[in-house]
PDB file of C-alpha atoms in Angstrom:
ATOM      1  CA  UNK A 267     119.490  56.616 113.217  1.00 50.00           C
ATOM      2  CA  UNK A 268     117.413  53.208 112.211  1.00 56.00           C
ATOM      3  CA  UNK A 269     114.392  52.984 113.907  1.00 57.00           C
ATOM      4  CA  UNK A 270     113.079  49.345 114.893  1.00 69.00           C
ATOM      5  CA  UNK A 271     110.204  48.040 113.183  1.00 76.00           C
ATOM      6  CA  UNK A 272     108.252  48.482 116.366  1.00 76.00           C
ATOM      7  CA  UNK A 273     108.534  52.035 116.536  1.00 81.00           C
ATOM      8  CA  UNK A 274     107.796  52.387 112.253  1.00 81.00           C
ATOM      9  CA  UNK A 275     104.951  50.820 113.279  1.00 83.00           C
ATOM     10  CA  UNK A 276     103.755  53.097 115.814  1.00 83.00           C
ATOM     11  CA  UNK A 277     104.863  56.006 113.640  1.00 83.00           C
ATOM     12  CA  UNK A 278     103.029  55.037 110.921  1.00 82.00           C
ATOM     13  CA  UNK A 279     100.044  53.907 112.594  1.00 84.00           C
ATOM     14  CA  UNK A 280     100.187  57.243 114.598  1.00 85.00           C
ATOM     15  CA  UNK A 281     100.210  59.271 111.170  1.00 85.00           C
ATOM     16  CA  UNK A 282      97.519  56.873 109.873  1.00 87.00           C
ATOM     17  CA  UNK A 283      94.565  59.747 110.543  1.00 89.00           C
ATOM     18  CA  UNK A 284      95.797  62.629 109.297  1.00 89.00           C
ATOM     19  CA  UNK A 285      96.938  60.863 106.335  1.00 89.00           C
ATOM     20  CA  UNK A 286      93.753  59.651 105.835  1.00 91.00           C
ATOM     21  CA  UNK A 287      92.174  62.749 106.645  1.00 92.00           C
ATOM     22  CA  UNK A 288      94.322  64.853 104.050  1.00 89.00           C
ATOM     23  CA  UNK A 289      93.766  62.254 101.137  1.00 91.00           C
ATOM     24  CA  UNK A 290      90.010  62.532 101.681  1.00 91.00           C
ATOM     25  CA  UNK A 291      90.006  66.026 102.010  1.00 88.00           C
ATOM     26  CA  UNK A 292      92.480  67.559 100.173  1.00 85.00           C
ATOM     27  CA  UNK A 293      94.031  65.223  97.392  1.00 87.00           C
ATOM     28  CA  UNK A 294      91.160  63.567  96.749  1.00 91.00           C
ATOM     29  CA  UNK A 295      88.561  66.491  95.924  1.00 88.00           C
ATOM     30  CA  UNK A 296      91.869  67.708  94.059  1.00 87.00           C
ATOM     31  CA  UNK A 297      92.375  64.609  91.870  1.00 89.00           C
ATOM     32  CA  UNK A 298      88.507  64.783  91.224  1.00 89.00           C
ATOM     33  CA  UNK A 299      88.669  68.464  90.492  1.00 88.00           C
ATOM     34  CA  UNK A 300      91.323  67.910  87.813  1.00 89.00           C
ATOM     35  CA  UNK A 301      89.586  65.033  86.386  1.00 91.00           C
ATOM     36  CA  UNK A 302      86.597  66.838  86.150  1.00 91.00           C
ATOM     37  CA  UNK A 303      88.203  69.907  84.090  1.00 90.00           C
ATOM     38  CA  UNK A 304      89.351  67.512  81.281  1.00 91.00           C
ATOM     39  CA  UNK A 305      85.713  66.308  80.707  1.00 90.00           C
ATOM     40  CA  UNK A 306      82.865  67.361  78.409  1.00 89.00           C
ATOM     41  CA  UNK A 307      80.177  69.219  79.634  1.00 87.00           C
ATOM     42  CA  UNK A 308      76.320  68.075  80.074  1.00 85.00           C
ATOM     43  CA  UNK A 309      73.777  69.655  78.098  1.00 80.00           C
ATOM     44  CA  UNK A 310      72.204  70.223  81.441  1.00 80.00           C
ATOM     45  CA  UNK A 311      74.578  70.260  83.373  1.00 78.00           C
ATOM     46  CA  UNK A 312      77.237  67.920  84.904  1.00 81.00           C
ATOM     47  CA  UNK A 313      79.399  66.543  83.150  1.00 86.00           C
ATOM     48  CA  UNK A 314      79.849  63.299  80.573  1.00 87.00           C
ATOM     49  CA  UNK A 315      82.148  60.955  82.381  1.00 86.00           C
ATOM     50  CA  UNK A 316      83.161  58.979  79.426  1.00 85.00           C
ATOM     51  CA  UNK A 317      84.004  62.170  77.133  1.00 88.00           C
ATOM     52  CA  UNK A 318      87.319  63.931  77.469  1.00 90.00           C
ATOM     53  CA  UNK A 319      87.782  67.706  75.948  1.00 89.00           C
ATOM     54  CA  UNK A 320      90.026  69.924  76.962  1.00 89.00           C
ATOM     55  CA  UNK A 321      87.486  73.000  76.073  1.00 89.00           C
ATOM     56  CA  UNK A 322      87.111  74.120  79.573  1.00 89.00           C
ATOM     57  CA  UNK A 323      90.690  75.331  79.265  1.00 90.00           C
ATOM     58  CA  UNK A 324      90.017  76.263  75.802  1.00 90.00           C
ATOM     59  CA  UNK A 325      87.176  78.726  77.241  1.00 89.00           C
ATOM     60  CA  UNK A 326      89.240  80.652  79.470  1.00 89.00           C
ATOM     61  CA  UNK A 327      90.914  82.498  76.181  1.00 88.00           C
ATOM     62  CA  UNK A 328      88.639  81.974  73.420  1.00 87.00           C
ATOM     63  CA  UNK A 329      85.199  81.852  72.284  1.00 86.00           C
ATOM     64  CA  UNK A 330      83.787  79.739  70.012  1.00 80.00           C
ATOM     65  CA  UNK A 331      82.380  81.221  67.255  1.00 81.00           C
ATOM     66  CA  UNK A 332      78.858  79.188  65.068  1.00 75.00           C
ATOM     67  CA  UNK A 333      81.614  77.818  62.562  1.00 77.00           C
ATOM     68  CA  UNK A 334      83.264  76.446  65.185  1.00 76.00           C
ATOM     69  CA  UNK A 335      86.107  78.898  65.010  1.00 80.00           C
ATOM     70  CA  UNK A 336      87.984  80.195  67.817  1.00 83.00           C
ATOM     71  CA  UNK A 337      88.153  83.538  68.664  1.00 86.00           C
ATOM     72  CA  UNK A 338      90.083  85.361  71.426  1.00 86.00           C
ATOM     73  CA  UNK A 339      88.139  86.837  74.278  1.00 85.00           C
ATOM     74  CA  UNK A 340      90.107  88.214  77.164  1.00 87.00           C
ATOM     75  CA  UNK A 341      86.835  88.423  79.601  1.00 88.00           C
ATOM     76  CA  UNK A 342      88.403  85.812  82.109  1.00 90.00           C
ATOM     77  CA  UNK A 343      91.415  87.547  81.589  1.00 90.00           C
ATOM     78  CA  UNK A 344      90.180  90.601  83.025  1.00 91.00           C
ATOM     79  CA  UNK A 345      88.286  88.732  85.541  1.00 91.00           C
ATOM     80  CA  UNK A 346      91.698  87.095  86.849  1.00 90.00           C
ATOM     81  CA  UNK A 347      93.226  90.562  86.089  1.00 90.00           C
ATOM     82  CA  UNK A 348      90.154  92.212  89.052  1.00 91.00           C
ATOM     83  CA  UNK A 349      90.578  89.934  91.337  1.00 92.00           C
ATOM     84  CA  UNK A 350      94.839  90.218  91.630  1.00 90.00           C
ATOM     85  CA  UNK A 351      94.433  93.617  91.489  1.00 93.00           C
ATOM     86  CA  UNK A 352      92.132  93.859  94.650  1.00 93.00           C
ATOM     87  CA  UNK A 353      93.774  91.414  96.233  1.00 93.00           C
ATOM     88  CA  UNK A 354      97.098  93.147  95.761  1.00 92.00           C
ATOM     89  CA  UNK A 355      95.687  96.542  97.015  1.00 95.00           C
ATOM     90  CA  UNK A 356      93.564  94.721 100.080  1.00 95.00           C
ATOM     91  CA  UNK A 357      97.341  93.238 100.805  1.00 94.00           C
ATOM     92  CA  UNK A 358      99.606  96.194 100.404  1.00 95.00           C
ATOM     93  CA  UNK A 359      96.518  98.195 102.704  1.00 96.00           C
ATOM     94  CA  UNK A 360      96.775  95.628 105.419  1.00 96.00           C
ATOM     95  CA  UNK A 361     100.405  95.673 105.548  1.00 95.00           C
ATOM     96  CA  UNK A 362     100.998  99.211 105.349  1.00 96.00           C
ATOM     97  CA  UNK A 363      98.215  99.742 108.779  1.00 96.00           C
ATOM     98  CA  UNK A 364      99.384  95.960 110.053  1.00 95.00           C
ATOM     99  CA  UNK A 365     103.042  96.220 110.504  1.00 94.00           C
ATOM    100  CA  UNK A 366     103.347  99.516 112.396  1.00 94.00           C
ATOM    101  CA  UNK A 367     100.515  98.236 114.408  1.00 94.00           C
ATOM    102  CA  UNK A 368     102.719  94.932 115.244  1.00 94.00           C
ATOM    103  CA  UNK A 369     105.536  97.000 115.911  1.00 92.00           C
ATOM    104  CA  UNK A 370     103.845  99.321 118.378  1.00 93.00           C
ATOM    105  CA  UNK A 371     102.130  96.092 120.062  1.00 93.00           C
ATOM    106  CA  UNK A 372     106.033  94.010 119.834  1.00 91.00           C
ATOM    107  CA  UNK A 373     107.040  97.049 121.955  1.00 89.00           C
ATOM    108  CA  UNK A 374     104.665  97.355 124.853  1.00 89.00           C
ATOM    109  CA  UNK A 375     105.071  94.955 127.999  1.00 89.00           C
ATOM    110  CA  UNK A 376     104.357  91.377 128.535  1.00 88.00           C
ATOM    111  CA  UNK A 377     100.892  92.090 130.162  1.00 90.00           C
ATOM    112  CA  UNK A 378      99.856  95.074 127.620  1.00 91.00           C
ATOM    113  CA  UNK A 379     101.116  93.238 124.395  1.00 90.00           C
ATOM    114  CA  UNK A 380      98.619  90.450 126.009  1.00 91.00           C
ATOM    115  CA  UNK A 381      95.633  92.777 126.018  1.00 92.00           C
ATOM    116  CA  UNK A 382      96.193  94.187 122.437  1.00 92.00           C
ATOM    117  CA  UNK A 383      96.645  90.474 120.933  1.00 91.00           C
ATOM    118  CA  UNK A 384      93.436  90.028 122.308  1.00 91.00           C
ATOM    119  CA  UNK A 385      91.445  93.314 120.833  1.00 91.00           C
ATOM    120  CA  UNK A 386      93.190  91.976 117.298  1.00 90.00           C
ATOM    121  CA  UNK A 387      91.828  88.450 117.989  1.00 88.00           C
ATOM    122  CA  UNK A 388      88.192  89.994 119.117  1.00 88.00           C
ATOM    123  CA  UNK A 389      86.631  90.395 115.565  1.00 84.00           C
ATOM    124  CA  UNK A 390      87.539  85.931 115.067  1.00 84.00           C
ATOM    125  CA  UNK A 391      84.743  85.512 117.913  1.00 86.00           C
ATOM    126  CA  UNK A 392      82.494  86.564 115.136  1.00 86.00           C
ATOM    127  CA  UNK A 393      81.346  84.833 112.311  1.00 88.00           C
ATOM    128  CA  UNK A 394      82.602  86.766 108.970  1.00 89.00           C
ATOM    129  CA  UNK A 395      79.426  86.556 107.330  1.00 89.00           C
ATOM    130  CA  UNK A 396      77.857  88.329 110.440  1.00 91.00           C
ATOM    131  CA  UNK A 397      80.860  91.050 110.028  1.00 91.00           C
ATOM    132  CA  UNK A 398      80.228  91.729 106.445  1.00 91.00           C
ATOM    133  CA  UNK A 399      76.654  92.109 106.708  1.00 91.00           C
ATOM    134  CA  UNK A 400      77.235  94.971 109.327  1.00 91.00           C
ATOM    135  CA  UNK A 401      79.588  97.019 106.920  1.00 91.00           C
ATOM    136  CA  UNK A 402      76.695  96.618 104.335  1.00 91.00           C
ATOM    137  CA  UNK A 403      74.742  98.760 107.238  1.00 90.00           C
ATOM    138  CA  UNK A 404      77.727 100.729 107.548  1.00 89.00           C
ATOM    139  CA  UNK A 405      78.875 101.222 103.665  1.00 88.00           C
ATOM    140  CA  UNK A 406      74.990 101.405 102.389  1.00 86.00           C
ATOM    141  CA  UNK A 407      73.508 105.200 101.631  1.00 84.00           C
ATOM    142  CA  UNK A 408      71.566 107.011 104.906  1.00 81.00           C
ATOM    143  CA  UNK A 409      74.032 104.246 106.804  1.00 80.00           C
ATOM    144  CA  UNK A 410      76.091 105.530 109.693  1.00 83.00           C
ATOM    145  CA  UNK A 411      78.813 106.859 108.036  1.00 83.00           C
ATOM    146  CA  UNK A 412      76.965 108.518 104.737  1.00 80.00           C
ATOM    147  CA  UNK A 413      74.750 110.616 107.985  1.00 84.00           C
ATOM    148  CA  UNK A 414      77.606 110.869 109.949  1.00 83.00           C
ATOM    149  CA  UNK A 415      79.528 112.398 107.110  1.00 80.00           C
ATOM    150  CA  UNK A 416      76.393 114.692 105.677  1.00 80.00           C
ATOM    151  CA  UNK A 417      75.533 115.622 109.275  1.00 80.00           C
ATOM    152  CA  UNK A 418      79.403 117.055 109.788  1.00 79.00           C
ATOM    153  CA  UNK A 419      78.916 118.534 106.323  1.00 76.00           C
ATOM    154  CA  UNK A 420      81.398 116.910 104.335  1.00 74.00           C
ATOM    155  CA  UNK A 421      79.628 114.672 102.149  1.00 72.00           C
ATOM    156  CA  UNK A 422      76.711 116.489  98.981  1.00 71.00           C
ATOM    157  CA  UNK A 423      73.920 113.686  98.466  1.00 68.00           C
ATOM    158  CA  UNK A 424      74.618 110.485  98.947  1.00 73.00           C
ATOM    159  CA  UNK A 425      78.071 108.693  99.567  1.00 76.00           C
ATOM    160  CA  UNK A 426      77.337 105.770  97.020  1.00 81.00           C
ATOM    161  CA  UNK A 427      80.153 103.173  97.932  1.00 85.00           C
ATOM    162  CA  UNK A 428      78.214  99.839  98.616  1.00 87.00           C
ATOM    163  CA  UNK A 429      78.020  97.595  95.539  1.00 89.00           C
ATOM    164  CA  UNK A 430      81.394  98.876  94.483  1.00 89.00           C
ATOM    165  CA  UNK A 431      84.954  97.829  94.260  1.00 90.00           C
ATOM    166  CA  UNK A 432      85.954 100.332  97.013  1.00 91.00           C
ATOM    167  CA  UNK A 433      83.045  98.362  98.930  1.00 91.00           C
ATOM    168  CA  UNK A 434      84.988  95.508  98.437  1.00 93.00           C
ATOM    169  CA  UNK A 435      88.492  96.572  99.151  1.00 93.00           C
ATOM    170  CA  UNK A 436      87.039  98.032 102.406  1.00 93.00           C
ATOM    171  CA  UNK A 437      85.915  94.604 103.367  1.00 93.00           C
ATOM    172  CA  UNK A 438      88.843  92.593 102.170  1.00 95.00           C
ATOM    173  CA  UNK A 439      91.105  95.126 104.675  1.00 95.00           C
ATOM    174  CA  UNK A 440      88.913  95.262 107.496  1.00 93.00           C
ATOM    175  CA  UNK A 441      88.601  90.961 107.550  1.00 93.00           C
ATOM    176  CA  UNK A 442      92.429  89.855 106.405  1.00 94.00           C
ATOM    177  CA  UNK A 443      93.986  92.508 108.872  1.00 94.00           C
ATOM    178  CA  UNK A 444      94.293  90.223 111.508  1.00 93.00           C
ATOM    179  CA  UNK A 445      95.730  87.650 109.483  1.00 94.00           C
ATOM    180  CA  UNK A 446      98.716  90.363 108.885  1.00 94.00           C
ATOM    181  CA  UNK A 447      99.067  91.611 112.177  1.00 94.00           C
ATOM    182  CA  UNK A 448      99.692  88.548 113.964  1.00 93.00           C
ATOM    183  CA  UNK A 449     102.187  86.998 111.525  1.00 94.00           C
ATOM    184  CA  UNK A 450     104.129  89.966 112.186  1.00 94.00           C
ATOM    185  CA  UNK A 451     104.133  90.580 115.381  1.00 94.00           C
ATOM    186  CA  UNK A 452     105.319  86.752 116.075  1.00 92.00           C
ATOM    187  CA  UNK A 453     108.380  88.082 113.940  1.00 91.00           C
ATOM    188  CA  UNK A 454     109.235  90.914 116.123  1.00 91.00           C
ATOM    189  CA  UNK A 455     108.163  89.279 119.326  1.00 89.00           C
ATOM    190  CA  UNK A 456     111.421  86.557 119.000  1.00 86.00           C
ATOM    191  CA  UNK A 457     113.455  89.174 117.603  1.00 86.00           C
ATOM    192  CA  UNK A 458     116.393  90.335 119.793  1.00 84.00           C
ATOM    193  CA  UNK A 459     115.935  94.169 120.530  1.00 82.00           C
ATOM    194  CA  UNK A 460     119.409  94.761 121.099  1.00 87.00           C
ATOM    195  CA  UNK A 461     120.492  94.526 117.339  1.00 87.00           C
ATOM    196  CA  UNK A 462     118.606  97.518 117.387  1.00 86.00           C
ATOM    197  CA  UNK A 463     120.360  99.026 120.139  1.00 85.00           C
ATOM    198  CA  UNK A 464     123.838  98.259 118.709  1.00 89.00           C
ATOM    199  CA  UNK A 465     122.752  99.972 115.190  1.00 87.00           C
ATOM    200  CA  UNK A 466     121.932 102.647 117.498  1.00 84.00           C
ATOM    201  CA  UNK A 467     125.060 102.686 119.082  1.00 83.00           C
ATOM    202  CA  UNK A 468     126.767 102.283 115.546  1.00 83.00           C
ATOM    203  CA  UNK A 469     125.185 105.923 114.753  1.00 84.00           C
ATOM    204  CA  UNK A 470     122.355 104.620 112.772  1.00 83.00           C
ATOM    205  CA  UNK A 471     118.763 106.689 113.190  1.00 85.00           C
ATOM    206  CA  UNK A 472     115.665 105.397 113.412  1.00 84.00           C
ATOM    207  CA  UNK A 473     114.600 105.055 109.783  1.00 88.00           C
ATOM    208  CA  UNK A 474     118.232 103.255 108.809  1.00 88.00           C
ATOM    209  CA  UNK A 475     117.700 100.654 112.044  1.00 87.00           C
ATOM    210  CA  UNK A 476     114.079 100.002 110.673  1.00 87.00           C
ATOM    211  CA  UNK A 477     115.476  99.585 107.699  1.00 87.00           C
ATOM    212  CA  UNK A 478     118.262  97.773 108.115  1.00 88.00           C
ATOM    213  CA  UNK A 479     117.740  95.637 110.995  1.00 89.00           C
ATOM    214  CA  UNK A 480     113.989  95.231 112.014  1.00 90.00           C
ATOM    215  CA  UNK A 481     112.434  94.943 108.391  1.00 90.00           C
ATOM    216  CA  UNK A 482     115.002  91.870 107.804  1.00 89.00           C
ATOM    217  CA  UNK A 483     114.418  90.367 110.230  1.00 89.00           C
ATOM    218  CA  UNK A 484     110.660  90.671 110.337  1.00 91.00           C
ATOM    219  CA  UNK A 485     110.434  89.432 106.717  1.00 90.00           C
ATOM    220  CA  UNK A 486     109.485  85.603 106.910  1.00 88.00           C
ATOM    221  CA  UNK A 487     106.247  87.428 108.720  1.00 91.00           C
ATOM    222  CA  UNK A 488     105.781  90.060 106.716  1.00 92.00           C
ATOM    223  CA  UNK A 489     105.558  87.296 103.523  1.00 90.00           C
ATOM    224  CA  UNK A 490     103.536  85.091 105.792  1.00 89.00           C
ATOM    225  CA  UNK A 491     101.220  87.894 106.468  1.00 93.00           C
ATOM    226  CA  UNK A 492     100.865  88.874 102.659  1.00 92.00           C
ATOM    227  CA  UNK A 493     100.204  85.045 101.593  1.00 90.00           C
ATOM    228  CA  UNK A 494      97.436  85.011 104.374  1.00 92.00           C
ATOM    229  CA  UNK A 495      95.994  87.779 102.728  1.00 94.00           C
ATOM    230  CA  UNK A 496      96.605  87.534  99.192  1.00 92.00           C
ATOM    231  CA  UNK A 497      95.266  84.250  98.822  1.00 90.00           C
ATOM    232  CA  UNK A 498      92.153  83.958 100.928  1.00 91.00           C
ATOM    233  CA  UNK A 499      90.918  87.439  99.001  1.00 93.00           C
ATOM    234  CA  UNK A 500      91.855  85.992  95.523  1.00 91.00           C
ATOM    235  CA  UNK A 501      89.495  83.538  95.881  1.00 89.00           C
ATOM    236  CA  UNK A 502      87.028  84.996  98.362  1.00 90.00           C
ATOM    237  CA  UNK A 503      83.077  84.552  97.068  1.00 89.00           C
ATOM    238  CA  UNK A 504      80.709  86.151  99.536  1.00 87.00           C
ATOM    239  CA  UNK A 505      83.093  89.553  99.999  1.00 92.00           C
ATOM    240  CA  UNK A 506      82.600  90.580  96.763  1.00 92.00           C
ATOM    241  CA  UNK A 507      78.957  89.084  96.275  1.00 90.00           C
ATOM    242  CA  UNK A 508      77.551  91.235  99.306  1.00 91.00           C
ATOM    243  CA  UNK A 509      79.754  94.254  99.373  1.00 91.00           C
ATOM    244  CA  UNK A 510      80.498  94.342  95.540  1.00 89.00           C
ATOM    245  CA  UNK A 511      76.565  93.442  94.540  1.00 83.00           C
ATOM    246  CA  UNK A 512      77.737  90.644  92.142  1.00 74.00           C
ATOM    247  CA  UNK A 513      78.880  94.166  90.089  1.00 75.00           C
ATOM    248  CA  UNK A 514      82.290  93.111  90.872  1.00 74.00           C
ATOM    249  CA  UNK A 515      82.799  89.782  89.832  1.00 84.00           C
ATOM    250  CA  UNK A 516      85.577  88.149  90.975  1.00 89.00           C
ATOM    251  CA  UNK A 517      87.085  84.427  90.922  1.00 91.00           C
ATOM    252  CA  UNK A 518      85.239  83.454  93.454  1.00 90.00           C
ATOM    253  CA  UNK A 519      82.223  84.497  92.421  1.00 90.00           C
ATOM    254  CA  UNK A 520      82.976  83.071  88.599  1.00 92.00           C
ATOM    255  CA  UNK A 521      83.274  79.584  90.039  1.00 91.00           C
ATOM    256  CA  UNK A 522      80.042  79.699  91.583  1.00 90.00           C
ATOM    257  CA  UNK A 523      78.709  81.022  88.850  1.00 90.00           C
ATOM    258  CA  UNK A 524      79.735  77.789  86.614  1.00 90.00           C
ATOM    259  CA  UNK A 525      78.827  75.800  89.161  1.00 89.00           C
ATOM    260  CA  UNK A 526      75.565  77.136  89.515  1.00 85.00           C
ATOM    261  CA  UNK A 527      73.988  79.292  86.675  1.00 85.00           C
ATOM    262  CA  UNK A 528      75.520  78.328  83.730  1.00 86.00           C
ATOM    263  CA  UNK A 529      75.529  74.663  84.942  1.00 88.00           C
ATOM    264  CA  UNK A 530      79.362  74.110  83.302  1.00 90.00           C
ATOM    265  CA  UNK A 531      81.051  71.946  86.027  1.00 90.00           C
ATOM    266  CA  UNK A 532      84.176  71.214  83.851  1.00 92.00           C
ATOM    267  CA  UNK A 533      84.611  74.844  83.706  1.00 92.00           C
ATOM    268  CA  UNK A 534      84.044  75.465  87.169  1.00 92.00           C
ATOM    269  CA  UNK A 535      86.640  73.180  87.805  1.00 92.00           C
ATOM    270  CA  UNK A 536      89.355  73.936  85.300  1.00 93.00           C
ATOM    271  CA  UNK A 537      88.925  77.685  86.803  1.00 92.00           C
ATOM    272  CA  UNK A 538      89.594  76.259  90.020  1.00 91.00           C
ATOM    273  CA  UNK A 539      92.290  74.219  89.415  1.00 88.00           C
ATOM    274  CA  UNK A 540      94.254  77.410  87.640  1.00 89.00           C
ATOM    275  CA  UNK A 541      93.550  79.181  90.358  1.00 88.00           C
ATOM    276  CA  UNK A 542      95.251  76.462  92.890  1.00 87.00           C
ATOM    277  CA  UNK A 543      97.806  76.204  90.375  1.00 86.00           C
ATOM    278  CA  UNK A 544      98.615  79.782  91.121  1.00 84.00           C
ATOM    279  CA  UNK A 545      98.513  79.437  94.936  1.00 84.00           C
ATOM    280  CA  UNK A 546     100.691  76.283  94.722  1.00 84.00           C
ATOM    281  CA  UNK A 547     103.392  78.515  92.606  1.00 85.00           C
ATOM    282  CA  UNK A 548     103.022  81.138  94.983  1.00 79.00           C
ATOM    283  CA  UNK A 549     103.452  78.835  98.254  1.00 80.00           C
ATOM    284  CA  UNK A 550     106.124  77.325  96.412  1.00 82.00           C
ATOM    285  CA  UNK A 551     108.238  80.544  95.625  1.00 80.00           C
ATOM    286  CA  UNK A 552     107.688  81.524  99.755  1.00 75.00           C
ATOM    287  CA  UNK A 553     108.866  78.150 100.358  1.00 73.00           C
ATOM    288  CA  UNK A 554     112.227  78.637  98.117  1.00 76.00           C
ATOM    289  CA  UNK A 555     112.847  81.859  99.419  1.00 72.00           C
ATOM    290  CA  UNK A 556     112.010  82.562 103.132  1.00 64.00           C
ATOM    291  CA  UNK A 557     112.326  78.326 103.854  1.00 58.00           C
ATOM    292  CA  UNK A 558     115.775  77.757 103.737  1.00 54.00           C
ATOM    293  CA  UNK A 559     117.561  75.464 106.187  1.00 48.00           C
ATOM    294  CA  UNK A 560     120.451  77.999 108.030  1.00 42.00           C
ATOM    295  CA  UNK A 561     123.586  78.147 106.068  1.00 43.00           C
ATOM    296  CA  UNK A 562     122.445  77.786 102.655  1.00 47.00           C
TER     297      UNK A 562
END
């Protein structure tokens, strides 16, 4: 169906602010990001607009040496290698407490599945900073649960998990649960219960209809939920800088880092522009996979 040029008009001119609004915000600061990677950096800082090097890239696997040799140092590496690894465990966490959770909430009434969805929504009225500072309170020695646990005589001394990557992992479950719940549960709110009754009546237990029936068709949220996770803790800064004590560095906390100590923007950038190269691949893979028109 041709539209008239009246109505392309209107369309267009209709679609005129949040295309502006996502070239400004989003391609733009990306274009300049990229830009910036493939330029030289100042001696104090900034960068030399008129100098292209590609050493910012170079820097993320080798070190130069004072003969100007390269050298292979896997540092980054094992920075990259941190931060997948806790956001892997903060995902598989939140989806191993968020989908029975969903589940039980999917199978409640109209009016009780209301009331939950709220209590899961509660902790958004609060501002995450806020949130993390109160596990520090929480997580920190002679906090509530170090006395509560010495007082009930299962901790000796002092519990000693703030500043550490359990610190962290704690936090990344307790503020990305939501964000796996509610995926989820949208799944196996539209899903049609009486699949589950006719694997039932086909002689199939519980485990084999979870299995079979309910876990397929509560994938596209289950993968939502773990990209909602994965990605904001990949790259989360403050988590790890509060919790973790800047002992666990992290992506996040690298970029800043450039950004700010060592004063090597094209760095910075280059870091974050692997790292959105990585999110893009990942979105893109979802995409392929759980994306498909019907039939194909």
């Amino acid at each position: 169906m041709t539209l008239d040029p009246y109505r392309r008009t209107r369309r267009r001119l209709l679609l005129a602010p949040t295309t502006l609004t996502l070239l400004l915000f989003m391609v733009l600061p990306m274009l300049l990001m990229g830009w910036m990677s493939l330029l030289a950096p100042d001696t104090y800082g900034g960068v030399r607009w008129k100098e292209w090097s590609l050493d910012a890239y170079v820097q993320f696997l080798y070190e130069r040496d004072l003969d100007d040799s390269l050298t292979l140092n896997s540092d980054y590496l094992q920075i990259f290698g941190r931060s997948f690894l806790l956001a892997g465990f903060a995902t598989v966490v939140t989806l191993l407490i968020g989908f029975p959770t969903a589940l039980y909430i999917a199978l409640k009434e109209e009016k009780t599945r209301q009331r939950l969805i709220l209590l899961i929504s509660i902790p958004f009225w609060t501002n995450l900073l806020v949130r993390t500072y109160a596990w520090m309170l929480l997580l920190r020695n002679g906090g509530l649960i170090d006395s509560s646990l010495s007082a009930l005589g299962l901790s000796q001394g002092t519990l000693d998990v703030l500043y550490t990557p359990t610190a962290v992992a704690i936090g990344f479950v307790y503020s990305f649960l939501p964000f796996m719940v509610l995926p989820i549960y949208t799944s196996l709110e539209k899903m049609d219960w009486r699949l589950v009754e006719a694997a039932f009546d086909l002689g199939a237990n519980r485990w084999l209809a979870l299995r079979r029936v309910i876990l397929p068709l509560a994938m596209p949220g289950i993968v939502a939920g773990c990209l909602l996770v994965f990605i904001p803790a990949i790259g989360s800064y403050f988590i790890p800088e509060l919790l973790g004590g800047g002992k666990s560095l992290m992506i996040g906390n690298l970029i800043q880092n450039q950004f700010g100590t060592a004063r090597n923007w094209p760095f910075g950038a280059a870091l974050s522009f692997m790292l959105l190269a990585l999110v893009l691949l990942v979105m893109w893979i979802y995409t392929r996979r759980f994306q498909r028109p019907p039939g194909e």
